[in-house]
Coordinates of C-alpha atoms in Angstrom, one line a residue:
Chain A
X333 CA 24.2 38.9 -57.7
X334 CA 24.4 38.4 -61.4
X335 CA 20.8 40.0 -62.8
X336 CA 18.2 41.2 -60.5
X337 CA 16.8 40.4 -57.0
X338 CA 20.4 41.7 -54.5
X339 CA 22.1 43.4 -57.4
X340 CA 19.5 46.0 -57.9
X341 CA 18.7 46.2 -54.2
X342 CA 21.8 48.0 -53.0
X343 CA 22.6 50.0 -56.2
X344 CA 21.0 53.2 -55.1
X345 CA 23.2 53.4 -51.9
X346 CA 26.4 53.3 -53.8
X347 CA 25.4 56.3 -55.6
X348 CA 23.7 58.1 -52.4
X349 CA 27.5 57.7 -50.3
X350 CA 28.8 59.1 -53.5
X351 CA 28.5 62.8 -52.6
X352 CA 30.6 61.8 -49.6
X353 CA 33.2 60.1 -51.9
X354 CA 36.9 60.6 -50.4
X355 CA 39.3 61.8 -53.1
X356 CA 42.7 61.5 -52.8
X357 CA 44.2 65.0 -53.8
X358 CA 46.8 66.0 -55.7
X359 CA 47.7 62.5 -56.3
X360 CA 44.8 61.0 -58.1
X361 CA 44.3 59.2 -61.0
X362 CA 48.1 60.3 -61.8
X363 CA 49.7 58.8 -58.9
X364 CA 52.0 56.1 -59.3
X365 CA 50.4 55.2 -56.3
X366 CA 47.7 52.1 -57.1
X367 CA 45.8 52.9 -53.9
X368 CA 45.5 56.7 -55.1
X369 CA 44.9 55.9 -58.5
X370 CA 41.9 54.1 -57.2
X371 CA 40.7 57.1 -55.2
X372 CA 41.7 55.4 -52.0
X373 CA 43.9 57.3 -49.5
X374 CA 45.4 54.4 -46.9
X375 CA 47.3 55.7 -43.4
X376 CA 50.6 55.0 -42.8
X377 CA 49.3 52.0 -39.9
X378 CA 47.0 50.4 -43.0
X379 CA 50.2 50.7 -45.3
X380 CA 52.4 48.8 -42.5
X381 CA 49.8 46.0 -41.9
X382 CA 49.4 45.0 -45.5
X383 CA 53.3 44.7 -46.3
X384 CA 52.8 41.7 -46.3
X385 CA 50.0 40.5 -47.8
X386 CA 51.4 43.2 -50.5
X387 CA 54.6 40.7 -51.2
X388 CA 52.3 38.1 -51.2
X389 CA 50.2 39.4 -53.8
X390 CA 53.4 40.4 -55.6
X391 CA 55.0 37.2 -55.8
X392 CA 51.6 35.7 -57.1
X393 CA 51.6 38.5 -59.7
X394 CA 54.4 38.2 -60.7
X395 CA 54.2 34.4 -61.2
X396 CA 51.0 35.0 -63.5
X397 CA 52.9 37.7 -65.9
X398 CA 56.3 35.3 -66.0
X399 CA 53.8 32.4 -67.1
X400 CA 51.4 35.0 -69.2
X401 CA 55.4 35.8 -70.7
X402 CA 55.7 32.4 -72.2
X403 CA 52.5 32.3 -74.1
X404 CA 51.5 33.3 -77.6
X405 CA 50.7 37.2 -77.8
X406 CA 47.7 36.2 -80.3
X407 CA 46.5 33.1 -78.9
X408 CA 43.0 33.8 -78.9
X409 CA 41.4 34.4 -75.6
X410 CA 37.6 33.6 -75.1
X411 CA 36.1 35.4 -72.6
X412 CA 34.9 33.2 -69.5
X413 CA 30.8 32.1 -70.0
X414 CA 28.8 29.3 -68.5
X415 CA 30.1 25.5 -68.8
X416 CA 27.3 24.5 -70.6
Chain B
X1076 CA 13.9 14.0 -29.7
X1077 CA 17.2 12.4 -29.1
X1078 CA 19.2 12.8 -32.4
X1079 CA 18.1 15.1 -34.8
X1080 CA 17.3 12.8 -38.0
X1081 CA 19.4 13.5 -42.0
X1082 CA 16.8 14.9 -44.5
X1083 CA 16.3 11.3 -46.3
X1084 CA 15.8 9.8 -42.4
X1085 CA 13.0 12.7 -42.3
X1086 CA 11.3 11.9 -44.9
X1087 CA 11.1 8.4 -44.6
X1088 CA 9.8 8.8 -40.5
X1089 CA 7.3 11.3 -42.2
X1090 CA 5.8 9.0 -45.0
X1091 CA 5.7 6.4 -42.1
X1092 CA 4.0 9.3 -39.8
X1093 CA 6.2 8.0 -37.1
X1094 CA 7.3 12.1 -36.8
X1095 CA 5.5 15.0 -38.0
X1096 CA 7.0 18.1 -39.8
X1097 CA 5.8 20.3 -36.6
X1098 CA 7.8 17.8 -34.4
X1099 CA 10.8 18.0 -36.0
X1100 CA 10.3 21.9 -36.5
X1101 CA 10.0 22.2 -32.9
X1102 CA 12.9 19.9 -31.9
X1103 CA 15.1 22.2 -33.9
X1104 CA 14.1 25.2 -32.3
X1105 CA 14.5 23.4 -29.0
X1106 CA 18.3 23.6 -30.4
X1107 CA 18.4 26.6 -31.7
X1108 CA 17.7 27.6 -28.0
X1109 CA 20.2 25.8 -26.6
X1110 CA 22.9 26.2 -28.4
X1111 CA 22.4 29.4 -30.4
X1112 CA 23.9 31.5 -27.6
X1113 CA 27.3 29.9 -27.9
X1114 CA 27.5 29.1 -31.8
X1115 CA 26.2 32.3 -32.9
X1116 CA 25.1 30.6 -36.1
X1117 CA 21.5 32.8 -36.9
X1118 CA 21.3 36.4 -37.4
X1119 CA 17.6 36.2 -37.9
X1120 CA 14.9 34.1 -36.9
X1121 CA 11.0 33.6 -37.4
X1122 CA 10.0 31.1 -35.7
X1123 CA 6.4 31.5 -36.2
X1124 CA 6.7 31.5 -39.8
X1125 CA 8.7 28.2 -39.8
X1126 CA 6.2 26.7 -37.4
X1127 CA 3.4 27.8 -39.7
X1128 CA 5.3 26.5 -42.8
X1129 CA 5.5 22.9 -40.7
X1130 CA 2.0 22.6 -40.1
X1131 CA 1.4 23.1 -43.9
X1132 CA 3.3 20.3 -44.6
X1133 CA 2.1 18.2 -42.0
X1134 CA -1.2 18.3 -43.3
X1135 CA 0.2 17.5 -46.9
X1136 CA 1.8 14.7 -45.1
X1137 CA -1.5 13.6 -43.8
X1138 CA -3.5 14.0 -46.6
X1139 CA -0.9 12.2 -49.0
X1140 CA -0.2 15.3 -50.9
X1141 CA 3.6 15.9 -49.7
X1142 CA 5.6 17.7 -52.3
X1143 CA 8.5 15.7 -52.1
X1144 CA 11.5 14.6 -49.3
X1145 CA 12.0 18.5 -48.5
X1146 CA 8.6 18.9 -47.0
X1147 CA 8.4 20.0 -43.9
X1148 CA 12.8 19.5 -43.2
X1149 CA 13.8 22.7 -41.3
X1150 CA 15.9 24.7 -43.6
X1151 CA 17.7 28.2 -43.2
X1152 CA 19.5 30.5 -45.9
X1153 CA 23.1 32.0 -46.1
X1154 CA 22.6 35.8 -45.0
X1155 CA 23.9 37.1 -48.5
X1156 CA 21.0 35.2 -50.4
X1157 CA 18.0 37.1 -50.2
X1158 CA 14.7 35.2 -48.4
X1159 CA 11.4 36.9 -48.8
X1160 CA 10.3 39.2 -45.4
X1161 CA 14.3 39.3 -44.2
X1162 CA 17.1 41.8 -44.6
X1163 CA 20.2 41.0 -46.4
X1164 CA 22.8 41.9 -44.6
X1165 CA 25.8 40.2 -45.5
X1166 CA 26.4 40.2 -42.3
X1167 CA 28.2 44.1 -42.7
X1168 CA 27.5 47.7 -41.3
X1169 CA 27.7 48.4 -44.8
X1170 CA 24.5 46.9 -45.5
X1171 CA 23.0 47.8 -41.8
X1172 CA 19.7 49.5 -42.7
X1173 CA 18.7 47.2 -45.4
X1174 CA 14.4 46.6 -45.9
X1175 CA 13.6 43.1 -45.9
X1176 CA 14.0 41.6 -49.3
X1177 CA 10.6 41.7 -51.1
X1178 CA 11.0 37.9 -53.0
X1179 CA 13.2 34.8 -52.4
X1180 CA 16.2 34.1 -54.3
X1181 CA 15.3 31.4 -56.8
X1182 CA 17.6 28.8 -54.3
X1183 CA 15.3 30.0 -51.0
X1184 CA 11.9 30.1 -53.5
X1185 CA 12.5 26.6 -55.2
X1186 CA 13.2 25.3 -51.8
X1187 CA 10.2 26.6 -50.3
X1188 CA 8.3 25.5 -53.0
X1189 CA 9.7 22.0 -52.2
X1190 CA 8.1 22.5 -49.1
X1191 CA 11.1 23.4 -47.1
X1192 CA 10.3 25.2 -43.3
X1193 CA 12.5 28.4 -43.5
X1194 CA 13.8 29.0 -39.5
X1195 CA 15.9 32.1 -40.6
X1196 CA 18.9 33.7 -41.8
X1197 CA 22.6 32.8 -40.9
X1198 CA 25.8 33.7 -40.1
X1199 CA 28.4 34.6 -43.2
X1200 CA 31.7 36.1 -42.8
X1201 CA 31.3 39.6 -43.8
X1202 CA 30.2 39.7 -47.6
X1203 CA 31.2 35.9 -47.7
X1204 CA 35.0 36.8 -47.7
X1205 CA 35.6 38.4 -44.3
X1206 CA 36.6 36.8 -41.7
X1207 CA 36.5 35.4 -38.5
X1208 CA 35.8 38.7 -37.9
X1209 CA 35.0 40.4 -34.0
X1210 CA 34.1 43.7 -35.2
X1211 CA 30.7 42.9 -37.1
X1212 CA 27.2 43.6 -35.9
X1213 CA 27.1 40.1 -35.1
X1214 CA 29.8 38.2 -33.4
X1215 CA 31.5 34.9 -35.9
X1216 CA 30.0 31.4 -35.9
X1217 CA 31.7 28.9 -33.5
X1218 CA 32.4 24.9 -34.0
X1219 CA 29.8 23.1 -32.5
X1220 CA 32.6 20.2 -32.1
X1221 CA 34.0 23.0 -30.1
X1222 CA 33.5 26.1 -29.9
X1223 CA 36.4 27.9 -29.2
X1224 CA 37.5 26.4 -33.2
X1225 CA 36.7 27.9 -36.1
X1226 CA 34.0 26.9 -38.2
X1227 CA 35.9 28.0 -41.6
X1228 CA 33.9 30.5 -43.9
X1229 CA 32.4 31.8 -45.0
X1230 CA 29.2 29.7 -44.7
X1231 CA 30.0 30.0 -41.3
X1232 CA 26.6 29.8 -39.5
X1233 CA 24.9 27.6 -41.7
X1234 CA 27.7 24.6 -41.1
X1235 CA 27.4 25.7 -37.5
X1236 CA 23.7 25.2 -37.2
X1237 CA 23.6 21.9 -39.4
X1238 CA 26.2 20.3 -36.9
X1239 CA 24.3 21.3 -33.6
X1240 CA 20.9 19.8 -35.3
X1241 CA 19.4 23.3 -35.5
X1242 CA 18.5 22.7 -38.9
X1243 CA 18.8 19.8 -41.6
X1244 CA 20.2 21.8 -44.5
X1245 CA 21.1 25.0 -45.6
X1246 CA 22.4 27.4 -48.2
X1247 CA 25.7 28.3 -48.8
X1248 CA 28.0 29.9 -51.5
X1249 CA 31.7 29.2 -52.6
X1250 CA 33.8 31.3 -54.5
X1251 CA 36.9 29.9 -53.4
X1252 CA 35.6 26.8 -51.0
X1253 CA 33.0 28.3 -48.4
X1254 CA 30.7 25.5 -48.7
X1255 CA 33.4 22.9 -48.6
X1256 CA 35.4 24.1 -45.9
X1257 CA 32.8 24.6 -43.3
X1258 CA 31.5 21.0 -44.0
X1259 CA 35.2 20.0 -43.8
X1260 CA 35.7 21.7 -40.3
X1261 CA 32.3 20.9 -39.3
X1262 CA 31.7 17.4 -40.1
X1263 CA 29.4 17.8 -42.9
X1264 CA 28.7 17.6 -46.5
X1265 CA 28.9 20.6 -48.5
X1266 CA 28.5 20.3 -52.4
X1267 CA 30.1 23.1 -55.2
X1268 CA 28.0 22.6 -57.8
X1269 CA 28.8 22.9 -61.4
X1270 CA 29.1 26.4 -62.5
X1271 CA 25.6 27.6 -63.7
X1272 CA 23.4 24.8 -62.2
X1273 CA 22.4 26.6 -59.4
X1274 CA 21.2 30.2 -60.4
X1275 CA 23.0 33.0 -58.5
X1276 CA 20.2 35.8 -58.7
X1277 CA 19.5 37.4 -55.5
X1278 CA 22.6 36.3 -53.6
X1279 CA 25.3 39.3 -53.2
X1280 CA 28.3 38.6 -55.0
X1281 CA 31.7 38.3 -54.1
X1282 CA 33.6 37.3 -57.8
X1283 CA 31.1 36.7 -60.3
X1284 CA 33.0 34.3 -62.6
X1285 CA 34.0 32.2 -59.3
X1286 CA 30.4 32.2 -57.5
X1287 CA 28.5 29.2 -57.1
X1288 CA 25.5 28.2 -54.7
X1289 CA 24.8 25.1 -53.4
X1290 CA 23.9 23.1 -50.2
X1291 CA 25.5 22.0 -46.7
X1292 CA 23.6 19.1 -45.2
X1293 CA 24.8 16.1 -42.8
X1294 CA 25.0 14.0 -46.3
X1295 CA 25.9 13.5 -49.6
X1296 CA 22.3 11.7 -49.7
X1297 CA 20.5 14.9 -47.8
X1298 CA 23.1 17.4 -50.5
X1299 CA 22.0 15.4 -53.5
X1300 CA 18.0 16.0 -52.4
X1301 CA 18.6 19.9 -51.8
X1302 CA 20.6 20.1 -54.6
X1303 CA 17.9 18.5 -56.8
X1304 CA 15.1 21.1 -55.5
X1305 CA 17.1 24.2 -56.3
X1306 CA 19.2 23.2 -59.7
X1307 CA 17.5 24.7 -63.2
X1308 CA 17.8 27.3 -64.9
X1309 CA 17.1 31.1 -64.7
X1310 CA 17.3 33.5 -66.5
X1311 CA 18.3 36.6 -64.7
X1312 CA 21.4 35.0 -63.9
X1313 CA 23.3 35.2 -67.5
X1314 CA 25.7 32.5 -66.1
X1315 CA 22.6 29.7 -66.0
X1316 CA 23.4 26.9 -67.6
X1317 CA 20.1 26.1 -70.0
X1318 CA 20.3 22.8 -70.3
X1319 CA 17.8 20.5 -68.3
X1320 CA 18.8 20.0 -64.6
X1321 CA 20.4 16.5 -64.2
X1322 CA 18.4 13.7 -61.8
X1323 CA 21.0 14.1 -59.2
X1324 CA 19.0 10.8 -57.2
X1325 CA 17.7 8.4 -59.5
X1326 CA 21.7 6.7 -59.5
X1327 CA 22.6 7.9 -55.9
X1328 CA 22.8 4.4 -55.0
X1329 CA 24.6 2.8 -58.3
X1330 CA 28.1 2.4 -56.5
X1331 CA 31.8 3.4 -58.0
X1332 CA 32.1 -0.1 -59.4
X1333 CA 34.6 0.4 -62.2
X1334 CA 35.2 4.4 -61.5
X1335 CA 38.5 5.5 -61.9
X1336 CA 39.7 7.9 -59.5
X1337 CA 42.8 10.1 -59.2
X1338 CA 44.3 11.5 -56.6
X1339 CA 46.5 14.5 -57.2
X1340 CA 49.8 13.1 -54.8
X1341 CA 52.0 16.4 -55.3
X1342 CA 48.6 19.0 -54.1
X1343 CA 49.4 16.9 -50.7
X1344 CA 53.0 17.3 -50.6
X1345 CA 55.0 20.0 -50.6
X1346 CA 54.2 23.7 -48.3
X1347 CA 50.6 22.3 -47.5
X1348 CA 50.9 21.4 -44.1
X1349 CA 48.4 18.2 -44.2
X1350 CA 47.9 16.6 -40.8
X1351 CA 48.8 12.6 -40.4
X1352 CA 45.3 12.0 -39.8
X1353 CA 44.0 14.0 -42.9
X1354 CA 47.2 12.0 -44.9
X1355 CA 45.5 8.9 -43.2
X1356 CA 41.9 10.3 -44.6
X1357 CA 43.1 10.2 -47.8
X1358 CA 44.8 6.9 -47.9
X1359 CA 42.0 4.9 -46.0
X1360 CA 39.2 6.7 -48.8
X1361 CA 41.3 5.7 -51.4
X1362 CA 41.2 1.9 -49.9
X1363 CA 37.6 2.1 -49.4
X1364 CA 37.2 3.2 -53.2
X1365 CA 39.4 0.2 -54.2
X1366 CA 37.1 -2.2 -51.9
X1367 CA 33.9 -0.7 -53.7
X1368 CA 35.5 -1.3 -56.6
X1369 CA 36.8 1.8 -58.3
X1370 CA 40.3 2.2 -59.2
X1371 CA 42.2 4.7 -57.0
X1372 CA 45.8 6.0 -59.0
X1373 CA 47.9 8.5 -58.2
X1374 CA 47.7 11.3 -61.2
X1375 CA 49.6 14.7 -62.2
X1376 CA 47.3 17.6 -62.3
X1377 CA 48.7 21.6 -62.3
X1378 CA 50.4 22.8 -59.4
X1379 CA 48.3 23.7 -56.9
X1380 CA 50.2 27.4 -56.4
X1381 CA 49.2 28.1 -60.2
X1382 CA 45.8 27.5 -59.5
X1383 CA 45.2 29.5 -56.1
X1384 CA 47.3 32.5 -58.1
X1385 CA 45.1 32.5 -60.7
X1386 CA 42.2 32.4 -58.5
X1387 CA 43.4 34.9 -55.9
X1388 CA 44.0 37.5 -58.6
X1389 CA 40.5 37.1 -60.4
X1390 CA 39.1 36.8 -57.0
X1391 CA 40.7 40.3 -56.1
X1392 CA 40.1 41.8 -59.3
X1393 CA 36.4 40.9 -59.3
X1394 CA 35.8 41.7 -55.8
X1395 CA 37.5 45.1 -56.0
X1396 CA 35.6 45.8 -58.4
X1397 CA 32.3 45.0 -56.4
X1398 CA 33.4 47.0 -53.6
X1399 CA 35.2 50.0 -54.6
X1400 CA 32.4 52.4 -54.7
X1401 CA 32.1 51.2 -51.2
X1402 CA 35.6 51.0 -50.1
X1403 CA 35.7 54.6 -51.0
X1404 CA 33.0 56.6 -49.4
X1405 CA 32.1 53.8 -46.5
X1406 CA 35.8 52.1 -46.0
X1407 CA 35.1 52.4 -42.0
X1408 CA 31.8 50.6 -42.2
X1409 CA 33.8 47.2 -43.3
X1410 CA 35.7 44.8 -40.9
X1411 CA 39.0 45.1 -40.9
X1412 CA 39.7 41.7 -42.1
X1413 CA 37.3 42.4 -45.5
X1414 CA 38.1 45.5 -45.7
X1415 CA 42.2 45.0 -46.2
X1416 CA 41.4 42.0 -48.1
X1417 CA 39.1 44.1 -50.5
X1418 CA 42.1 47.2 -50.8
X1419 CA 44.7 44.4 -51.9
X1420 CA 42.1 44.6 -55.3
X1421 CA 43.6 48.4 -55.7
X1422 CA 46.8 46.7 -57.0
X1423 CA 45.4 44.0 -59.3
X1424 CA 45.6 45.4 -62.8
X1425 CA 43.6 44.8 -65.9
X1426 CA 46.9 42.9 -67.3
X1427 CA 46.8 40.9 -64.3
X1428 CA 43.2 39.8 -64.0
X1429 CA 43.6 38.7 -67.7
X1430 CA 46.9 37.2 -67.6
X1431 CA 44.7 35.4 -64.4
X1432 CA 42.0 34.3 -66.7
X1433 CA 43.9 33.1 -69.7
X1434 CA 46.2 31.2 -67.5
X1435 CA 42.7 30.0 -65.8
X1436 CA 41.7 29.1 -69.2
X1437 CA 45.1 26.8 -69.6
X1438 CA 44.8 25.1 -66.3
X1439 CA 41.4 24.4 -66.8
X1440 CA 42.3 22.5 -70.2
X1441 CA 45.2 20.8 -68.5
X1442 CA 42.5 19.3 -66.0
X1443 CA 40.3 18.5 -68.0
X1444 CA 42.6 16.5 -70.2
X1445 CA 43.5 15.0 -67.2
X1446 CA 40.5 13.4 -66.7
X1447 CA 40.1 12.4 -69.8
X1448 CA 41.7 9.2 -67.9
X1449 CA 40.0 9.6 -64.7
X1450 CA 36.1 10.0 -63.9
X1451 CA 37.1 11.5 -60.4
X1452 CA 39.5 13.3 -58.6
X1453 CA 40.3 13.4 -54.7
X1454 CA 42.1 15.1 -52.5
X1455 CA 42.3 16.6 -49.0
X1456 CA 39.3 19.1 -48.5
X1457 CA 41.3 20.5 -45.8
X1458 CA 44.8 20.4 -44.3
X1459 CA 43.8 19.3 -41.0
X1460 CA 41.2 20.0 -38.2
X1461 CA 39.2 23.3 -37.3
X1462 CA 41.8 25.9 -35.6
X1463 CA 41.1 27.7 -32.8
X1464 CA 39.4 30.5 -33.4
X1465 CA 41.6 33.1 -32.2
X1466 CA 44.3 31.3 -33.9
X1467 CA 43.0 31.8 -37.6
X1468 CA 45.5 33.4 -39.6
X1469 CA 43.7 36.1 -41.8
X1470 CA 46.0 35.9 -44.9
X1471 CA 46.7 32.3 -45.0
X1472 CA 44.4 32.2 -48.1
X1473 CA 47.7 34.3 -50.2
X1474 CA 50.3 32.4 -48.1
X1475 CA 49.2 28.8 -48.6
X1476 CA 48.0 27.3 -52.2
X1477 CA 44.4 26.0 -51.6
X1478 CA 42.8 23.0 -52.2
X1479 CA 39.5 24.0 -53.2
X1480 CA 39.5 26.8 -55.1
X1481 CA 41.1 25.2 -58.2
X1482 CA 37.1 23.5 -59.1
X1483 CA 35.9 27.5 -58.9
X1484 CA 38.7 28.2 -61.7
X1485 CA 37.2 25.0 -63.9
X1486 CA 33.7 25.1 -62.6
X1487 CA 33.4 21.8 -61.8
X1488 CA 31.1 20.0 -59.2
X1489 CA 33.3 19.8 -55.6
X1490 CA 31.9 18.2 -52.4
X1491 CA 33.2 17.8 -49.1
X1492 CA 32.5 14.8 -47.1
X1493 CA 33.2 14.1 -43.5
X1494 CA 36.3 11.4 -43.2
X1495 CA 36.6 11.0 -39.3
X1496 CA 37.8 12.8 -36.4
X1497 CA 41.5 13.9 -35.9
X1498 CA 43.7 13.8 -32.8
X1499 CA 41.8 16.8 -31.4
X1500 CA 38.1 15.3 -31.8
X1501 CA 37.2 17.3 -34.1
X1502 CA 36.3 16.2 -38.0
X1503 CA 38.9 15.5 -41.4
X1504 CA 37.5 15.1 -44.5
X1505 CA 37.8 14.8 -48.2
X1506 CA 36.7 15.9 -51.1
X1507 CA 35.7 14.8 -54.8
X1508 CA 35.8 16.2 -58.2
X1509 CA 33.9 15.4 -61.4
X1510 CA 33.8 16.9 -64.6
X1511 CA 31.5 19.6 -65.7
X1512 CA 27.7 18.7 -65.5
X1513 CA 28.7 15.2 -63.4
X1514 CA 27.2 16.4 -60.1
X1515 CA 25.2 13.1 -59.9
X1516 CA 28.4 11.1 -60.1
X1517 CA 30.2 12.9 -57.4
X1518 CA 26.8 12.7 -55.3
X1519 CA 26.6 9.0 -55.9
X1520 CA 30.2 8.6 -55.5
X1521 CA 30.7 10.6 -51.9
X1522 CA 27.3 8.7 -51.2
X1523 CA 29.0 5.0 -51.6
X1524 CA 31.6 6.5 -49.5
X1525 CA 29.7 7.5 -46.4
X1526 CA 27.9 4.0 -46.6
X1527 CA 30.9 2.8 -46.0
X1528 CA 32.7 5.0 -43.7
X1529 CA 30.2 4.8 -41.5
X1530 CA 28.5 6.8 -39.5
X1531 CA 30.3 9.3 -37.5
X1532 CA 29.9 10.3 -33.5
X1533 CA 28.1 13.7 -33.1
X1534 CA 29.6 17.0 -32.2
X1535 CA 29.9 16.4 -27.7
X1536 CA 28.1 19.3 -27.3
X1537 CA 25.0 17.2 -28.1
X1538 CA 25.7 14.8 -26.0
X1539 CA 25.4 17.6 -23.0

């Protein structure tokens, strides 16, 4: 997790699958397409079964923004850190 | 062995030497046999090694030299926190392959050190947030109060395997309740820690600023002595909080006298679809407080939806960005629960996850100025008993605001603690809240509570 021990276990596979990496094509980091932009290309049967969860998301995003709307600009915003 | 004693019942028959560490060992596996094949609850096992471990401590026992209440108690690990000798797996093809982890996570070394008898590793829903999930290498965890119901996740297995008496205790992590809603479903006692008392290093993360680790156990007694052996700091986890670990048992016992507890009324009301008996839960807790003498009210915290969209989004964000690497060159390799969880994180932006986190920021102050008048806070730790399994609706966690994840947003200590058996037979259950850094208070608080509900029936399964 956070530091050593797991974390630096499985960071050589990432890079290994990397050569292997799917791109997305023309669309790419230019797509107005989120999924492309993230270098992910979805079929049309993945796009159908997360509709919803999609509008789900949506309304929770846009909930966030409308309250983020309300708030000072240049309130200062700390960073999360530990509780203590 | 009849019933399968709680940790503190353990120790106690131990320092009496009316039951030995290799007796209790045994009788576990005894279970593990029995039961394993329909609860699915351990991906790995050494037997030998725990047997081993339980003769060490027997002979500590015997010679007077015991290290503490966790020596010799059978013990097994969450499959994402890495024990010494075992592959993590997380449960996922993505991580098929893995060599055995070379050291313990701090949580699996201090509790070895503690003397602890390691059986194995256990059951997760893929990378802690997928599932129940039929498409893994290894099949989901089943109920022992039934086992066509769901466990909840994601510390699937090691709720499973504390309920059927295969072990005593066991790890567990929570991002956004998975230790409390297994020991909801299952019966138990599941504690969130505060955020940075139990170090996080060697456990695969799933949403580093909403990780925790902490223990499942039958009580809040048996959570407060696990919780004890693995809290302190470390340093390879930059989240660690520094400050001495708290004595989470010297005032297990001290009551609620004078504690004033609130219960958040509108969290229950509402879309959440509370059962009468969980309602009933709540009500005869709060009664059982007032008899103890605390002082139940009703109080007004945030609404719940703010906090579960706040959560969902950092949890996406932080996930996504985990995975990614992942979801692009080995997308196939997932479950397809995790896996179209984990591409939902595509769409959360950086203006999202930080609108997420300064509106976490907000509701976090909100609460805690809230219990500026309250030294508690409880509520439902689930809407009503374990589903069937097949039933489990995989995006419930975006349609429904959830109860638990709001103490991930303010890192405050959380425990689930058993509250009786629905219409169905199988458990209800609560949970308390403290502030940040009162773990021992919501110990000795869920502890008064048990004392006084009682003890509950065991899972039928055992009785066959």
């Amino acid at each position: 997790m956070a530091g050593g021990g797991a974390g630096g276990q499985y960071r050589g596979d990432v890079s290994e699958q990397r050569g292997t990496e799917v791109r997305t094509g023309p669309a790419g980091e230019g797509s107005a397409d989120p999924f492309a932009r993230a270098g992910l290309t979805l079929s049309a049967a993945e796009r159908a079964r997360l509709a919803e969860p999609i509008r789900l998301l949506e309304a929770m995003r846009a909930r966030l923004r409308a309250a983020a709307a309300t708030e000072e600009p240049a309130t200062l915003f700390p960073p999360p850190k530990p509780w203590a | 062995m009849g019933v399968i004693p709680t940790i503190a019942e353990a120790a106690r028959a131990f320092a009496a030497r009316s039951l030995s560490p290799v007796e209790l060992t045994h009788a576990c596996l005894d279970r593990v046999e029995r039961f394993e094949p329909s609860l699915h609850a351990f991906v790995a096992l050494d037997c030998e090694g725990a047997l081993a471990a339980a003769r060490g401590a027997e002979a500590r026992w015997m010679r007077g030299e015991a290290k503490g209440p966790l020596d010799g108690i059978p013990i097994a690990h969450k499959d994402i926190i890495d024990v010494a000798g075992f592959p993590t797996t997380a449960c996922s093809r993505v991580l098929a392959g893995q060599k055995p982890a070379a050291a313990d996570a701090p949580i699996a070394a201090r509790w070895r050190a503690a003397g602890a008898v390691c059986l194995g590793k256990l059951t997760t829903h893929e990378f802690a947030w997928g599932g129940p999930s039929f498409d893994l290498p290894t099949p989901p965890a089943r109920n022992p109060w039934n086992p066509a119901h769901f466990t909840a996740g994601s510390s699937s297995g090691t709720a499973a395997a504390i309920a059927s008496g295969m072990i005593l205790g066991g790890s567990g992590s929570d991002t956004g309740g998975s230790i409390r809603g297994p020991a909801a479903l299952c019966g138990l006692a599941g504690i969130k820690p505060s955020y940075g008392l139990v170090p996080r290093t060697g456990a695969f993360p799933l949403a580093w600023s909403l990780d925790h680790l902490g223990p499942l156990a039958r009580t809040a007694e048996d959570c407060a002595i696990l919780l004890s052996a693995c809290a302190g700091h470390d340093p390879a986890d930059p989240a660690s909080d520094r400050r001495p670990a708290p004595d989470l048992l010297g005032g297990l016992g001290d009551g609620v006298r004078g504690l004033r507890i609130g219960i958040p009324q509108a969290w229950h009301e509402g879309v959440l679809p509370l059962t009468p008996a969980t309602r009933a839960a709540i009500d005869r807790a709060a009664a059982i407080f007032r008899d103890l003498g605390a002082l139940p009210r009703v109080i007004t915290l945030p609404p719940l939806q703010d906090l579960t969209d706040a959560g969902m989004v950092i949890l996406l964000g932080e996930a996504f960005a985990i995975h990614a690497p992942w979801l692009r060159a080995r997308r196939d390799e997932y479950g397809e629960i995790l896996r179209e969880r984990l591409l939902l994180g595509a769409l959360v932006s950086a203006e999202d996850y930080l609108a997420a986190q300064r509106r976490r920021r907000a509701l976090a102050a909100a609460i805690a100025e809230a219990m500026r008048e309250v030294d508690l806070i409880l509520t439902a730790a689930a809407v009503g008993e374990a589903p069937l399994i097949e039933a489990v609706d995989r995006w419930t966690g975006f349609r429904l605001p959830n109860l638990l994840l709001p103490f991930n947003l303010t890192g405050q200590p959380a425990i689930s603690v058993a509250a009786g058996l629905g219409v169905g037979g199988l458990p209800v259950a609560i949970q308390l809240a403290g502030r940040p850094g009162e773990d021992a208070l919501v110990l000795r608080a869920a502890h008064a509570y048990e004392i006084a509900r009682g003890p509950l029936p065991s899972p039928p399964l055992l009785a066959g």
